[in-house]
């Protein structure tokens, strides 16, 4: 390798250090990418990558539309209504509340793709229910945390339109491709977390268990659950699934389905249209700033690695053995998810740089790209630094380390299994 390639390797370690220290992700990736472009005498290449990622139409539409709908669901109380009606029938199940609550969280996370947003809505209701049923706080928090991998199946999750666009597939077709593997990982979360809770004695209860009342959603804001509102978060998902599988005449894009879902939310909630519109567009802006921002930054970083020549060297090595790609595309994003608390940056960088070359080493783009983002999310689900882990731990008033003792082994086994069968 040449000097610039060794500098690129050192830069990767610097990026990992910055992410571990929780510096601003977008700043770390963009600064590193432009630095590598500069020393490679290709600064314009990094700037072009920035501009190109900014105007990726399919990603902007899907991500911003989904975030706009998520804000609308929260504003109208539709997310809280959905959780309320899902939680009502399950009281009194004892330790079996753990797998049931994991399944509920998994299901809700498809409709509300933000892990933290889903955990806030679900955890504030289900964690107190589990504590009152005699489940220890760490087990209750782990049950919700393990379910926050349901976003794999959401068309609003950034990785689904990102990899689908790369593979020249429809978003729903790509979700259909990885759905069996995503459900398999979900099964590891449901069954594995229950087994770990039983091994650690979470069914024996804790008489001193309590929740952080400040983190619970209160009903004194006028919230009244509504069965119609509870159906609203399911509208876009239903339209997309039914349109793609059974009724082609209603087939539409992700953004269109999210806008239609927002219109239904407005009709059902009968709220102030002006505030409603502001909330929707606040969500689209948040989606661009937070989600598209990381995608743009990962694109610049990938351009820097390519300009430095490291990508060509890495791809040449992968051509010699697809086993390197198999484990690099799984263990790499998985470990980054664990040590940084977010699988997004590492996964997007991997998918930007390596996944487009998947066919060169005997794999498919959708297979390698799907494996990378599933592994990254699984790593985040067993990270004590992840925002969602800290959130559910805070509600249950327990250490994040205690919580991930219940999710770590199931997630690790799930990633190994996916690496063996998915590519």
Tab-separated table of N, CA, C and O in Angstrom, residues 281-323:
chain	number	residue	atom	x	y	z
A	281	UNK	N	-43.933	19.085	8.600
A	281	UNK	CA	-42.732	19.599	7.950
A	281	UNK	C	-41.563	19.749	8.924
A	281	UNK	O	-40.403	19.713	8.507
A	282	UNK	N	-41.859	19.899	10.210
A	282	UNK	CA	-40.773	19.802	11.197
A	282	UNK	C	-40.140	18.414	11.148
A	282	UNK	O	-38.924	18.253	11.259
A	283	UNK	N	-40.994	17.398	10.976
A	283	UNK	CA	-40.490	16.031	10.871
A	283	UNK	C	-39.666	15.808	9.622
A	283	UNK	O	-38.611	15.166	9.669
A	284	UNK	N	-40.133	16.340	8.482
A	284	UNK	CA	-39.359	16.173	7.242
A	284	UNK	C	-38.000	16.855	7.370
A	284	UNK	O	-36.979	16.324	6.909
A	285	UNK	N	-37.983	18.036	8.009
A	285	UNK	CA	-36.709	18.734	8.214
A	285	UNK	C	-35.790	17.958	9.139
A	285	UNK	O	-34.578	17.869	8.906
A	286	UNK	N	-36.374	17.374	10.184
A	286	UNK	CA	-35.581	16.568	11.120
A	286	UNK	C	-35.016	15.344	10.406
A	286	UNK	O	-33.864	14.943	10.642
A	287	UNK	N	-35.810	14.754	9.531
A	287	UNK	CA	-35.343	13.604	8.776
A	287	UNK	C	-34.162	13.952	7.884
A	287	UNK	O	-33.185	13.205	7.799
A	288	UNK	N	-34.237	15.115	7.238
A	288	UNK	CA	-33.126	15.517	6.371
A	288	UNK	C	-31.886	15.836	7.194
A	288	UNK	O	-30.774	15.408	6.869
A	289	UNK	N	-32.072	16.574	8.287
A	289	UNK	CA	-30.923	16.997	9.091
A	289	UNK	C	-30.234	15.814	9.758
A	289	UNK	O	-29.002	15.694	9.710
A	290	UNK	N	-31.001	14.934	10.368
A	290	UNK	CA	-30.411	13.859	11.171
A	290	UNK	C	-30.070	12.614	10.360
A	290	UNK	O	-28.983	12.052	10.510
A	291	UNK	N	-30.999	12.191	9.508
A	291	UNK	CA	-30.793	10.933	8.782
A	291	UNK	C	-30.050	11.178	7.468
A	291	UNK	O	-28.995	10.583	7.205
A	292	UNK	N	-30.580	12.061	6.638
A	292	UNK	CA	-29.882	12.373	5.393
A	292	UNK	C	-28.521	12.981	5.681
A	292	UNK	O	-27.565	12.790	4.914
A	293	UNK	N	-28.411	13.713	6.783
A	293	UNK	CA	-27.123	14.314	7.140
A	293	UNK	C	-26.043	13.262	7.310
A	293	UNK	O	-24.903	13.437	6.845
A	294	UNK	N	-26.370	12.150	7.967
A	294	UNK	CA	-25.389	11.072	8.148
A	294	UNK	C	-25.090	10.386	6.822
A	294	UNK	O	-23.941	10.019	6.536
A	295	UNK	N	-26.099	10.218	5.979
A	295	UNK	CA	-25.882	9.609	4.660
A	295	UNK	C	-24.959	10.481	3.820
A	295	UNK	O	-24.029	9.984	3.156
A	296	UNK	N	-25.180	11.788	3.848
A	296	UNK	CA	-24.316	12.712	3.109
A	296	UNK	C	-22.884	12.646	3.633
A	296	UNK	O	-21.915	12.573	2.867
A	297	UNK	N	-22.759	12.654	4.969
A	297	UNK	CA	-21.430	12.608	5.574
A	297	UNK	C	-20.717	11.306	5.246
A	297	UNK	O	-19.511	11.288	4.963
A	298	UNK	N	-21.449	10.184	5.271
A	298	UNK	CA	-20.847	8.890	4.933
A	298	UNK	C	-20.393	8.870	3.478
A	298	UNK	O	-19.362	8.259	3.148
A	299	UNK	N	-21.137	9.551	2.609
A	299	UNK	CA	-20.744	9.634	1.203
A	299	UNK	C	-19.432	10.381	1.021
A	299	UNK	O	-18.585	9.990	0.207
A	300	UNK	N	-19.248	11.462	1.769
A	300	UNK	CA	-17.999	12.223	1.696
A	300	UNK	C	-16.833	11.386	2.227
A	300	UNK	O	-15.744	11.367	1.645
A	301	UNK	N	-17.054	10.688	3.335
A	301	UNK	CA	-16.006	9.838	3.909
A	301	UNK	C	-15.626	8.728	2.928
A	301	UNK	O	-14.439	8.416	2.739
A	302	UNK	N	-16.623	8.134	2.279
A	302	UNK	CA	-16.360	7.082	1.297
A	302	UNK	C	-15.565	7.632	0.115
A	302	UNK	O	-14.655	6.969	-0.406
A	303	UNK	N	-15.888	8.847	-0.311
A	303	UNK	CA	-15.136	9.470	-1.406
A	303	UNK	C	-13.681	9.676	-1.017
A	303	UNK	O	-12.772	9.515	-1.844
A	304	UNK	N	-13.451	10.042	0.262
A	304	UNK	CA	-12.084	10.208	0.728
A	304	UNK	C	-11.314	8.897	0.714
A	304	UNK	O	-10.151	8.848	0.272
A	305	UNK	N	-11.951	7.821	1.175
A	305	UNK	CA	-11.290	6.514	1.172
A	305	UNK	C	-10.995	6.054	-0.248
A	305	UNK	O	-9.948	5.447	-0.517
A	306	UNK	N	-11.918	6.334	-1.152
A	306	UNK	CA	-11.713	5.934	-2.552
A	306	UNK	C	-10.590	6.744	-3.179
A	306	UNK	O	-9.736	6.199	-3.900
A	307	UNK	N	-10.567	8.054	-2.909
A	307	UNK	CA	-9.512	8.905	-3.463
A	307	UNK	C	-8.139	8.478	-2.967
A	307	UNK	O	-7.147	8.552	-3.699
A	308	UNK	N	-8.073	8.035	-1.724
A	308	UNK	CA	-6.800	7.597	-1.146
A	308	UNK	C	-6.363	6.231	-1.677
A	308	UNK	O	-5.227	5.805	-1.428
A	309	UNK	N	-7.231	5.531	-2.380
A	309	UNK	CA	-6.888	4.243	-2.956
A	309	UNK	C	-7.168	3.056	-2.056
A	309	UNK	O	-6.955	1.898	-2.454
A	310	UNK	N	-7.671	3.299	-0.853
A	310	UNK	CA	-7.868	2.205	0.088
A	310	UNK	C	-9.004	1.285	-0.339
A	310	UNK	O	-8.943	0.068	-0.129
A	311	UNK	N	-10.039	1.854	-0.959
A	311	UNK	CA	-11.182	1.039	-1.377
A	311	UNK	C	-10.764	0.028	-2.438
A	311	UNK	O	-11.120	-1.155	-2.373
A	312	UNK	N	-9.986	0.472	-3.417
A	312	UNK	CA	-9.548	-0.441	-4.469
A	312	UNK	C	-8.701	-1.580	-3.893
A	312	UNK	O	-8.837	-2.739	-4.302
A	313	UNK	N	-7.853	-1.237	-2.923
A	313	UNK	CA	-7.024	-2.264	-2.289
A	313	UNK	C	-7.887	-3.255	-1.511
A	313	UNK	O	-7.670	-4.476	-1.562
A	314	UNK	N	-8.880	-2.738	-0.797
A	314	UNK	CA	-9.748	-3.591	0.008
A	314	UNK	C	-10.585	-4.503	-0.877
A	314	UNK	O	-10.743	-5.697	-0.600
A	315	UNK	N	-11.139	-3.941	-1.953
A	315	UNK	CA	-11.963	-4.743	-2.862
A	315	UNK	C	-11.125	-5.832	-3.515
A	315	UNK	O	-11.580	-6.973	-3.685
A	316	UNK	N	-9.879	-5.513	-3.866
A	316	UNK	CA	-8.997	-6.518	-4.457
A	316	UNK	C	-8.772	-7.670	-3.483
A	316	UNK	O	-8.733	-8.843	-3.878
A	317	UNK	N	-8.636	-7.350	-2.194
A	317	UNK	CA	-8.454	-8.399	-1.179
A	317	UNK	C	-9.725	-9.232	-1.035
A	317	UNK	O	-9.668	-10.461	-0.861
A	318	UNK	N	-10.874	-8.578	-1.111
A	318	UNK	CA	-12.136	-9.302	-0.967
A	318	UNK	C	-12.388	-10.256	-2.131
A	318	UNK	O	-13.038	-11.283	-1.967
A	319	UNK	N	-11.866	-9.921	-3.299
A	319	UNK	CA	-12.054	-10.790	-4.452
A	319	UNK	C	-11.373	-12.134	-4.250
A	319	UNK	O	-11.762	-13.139	-4.855
A	320	UNK	N	-10.339	-12.159	-3.415
A	320	UNK	CA	-9.604	-13.392	-3.157
A	320	UNK	C	-10.404	-14.349	-2.274
A	320	UNK	O	-10.234	-15.558	-2.341
A	321	UNK	N	-11.267	-13.785	-1.422
A	321	UNK	CA	-12.046	-14.631	-0.513
A	321	UNK	C	-13.302	-13.895	-0.079
A	321	UNK	O	-13.223	-12.838	0.542
A	322	UNK	N	-14.474	-14.471	-0.422
A	322	UNK	CA	-15.712	-13.816	0.007
A	322	UNK	C	-15.949	-13.988	1.498
A	322	UNK	O	-16.833	-13.347	2.072
A	323	UNK	N	-15.168	-14.856	2.162
A	323	UNK	CA	-15.299	-15.000	3.609
A	323	UNK	C	-14.927	-13.698	4.318
A	323	UNK	O	-15.506	-13.356	5.355
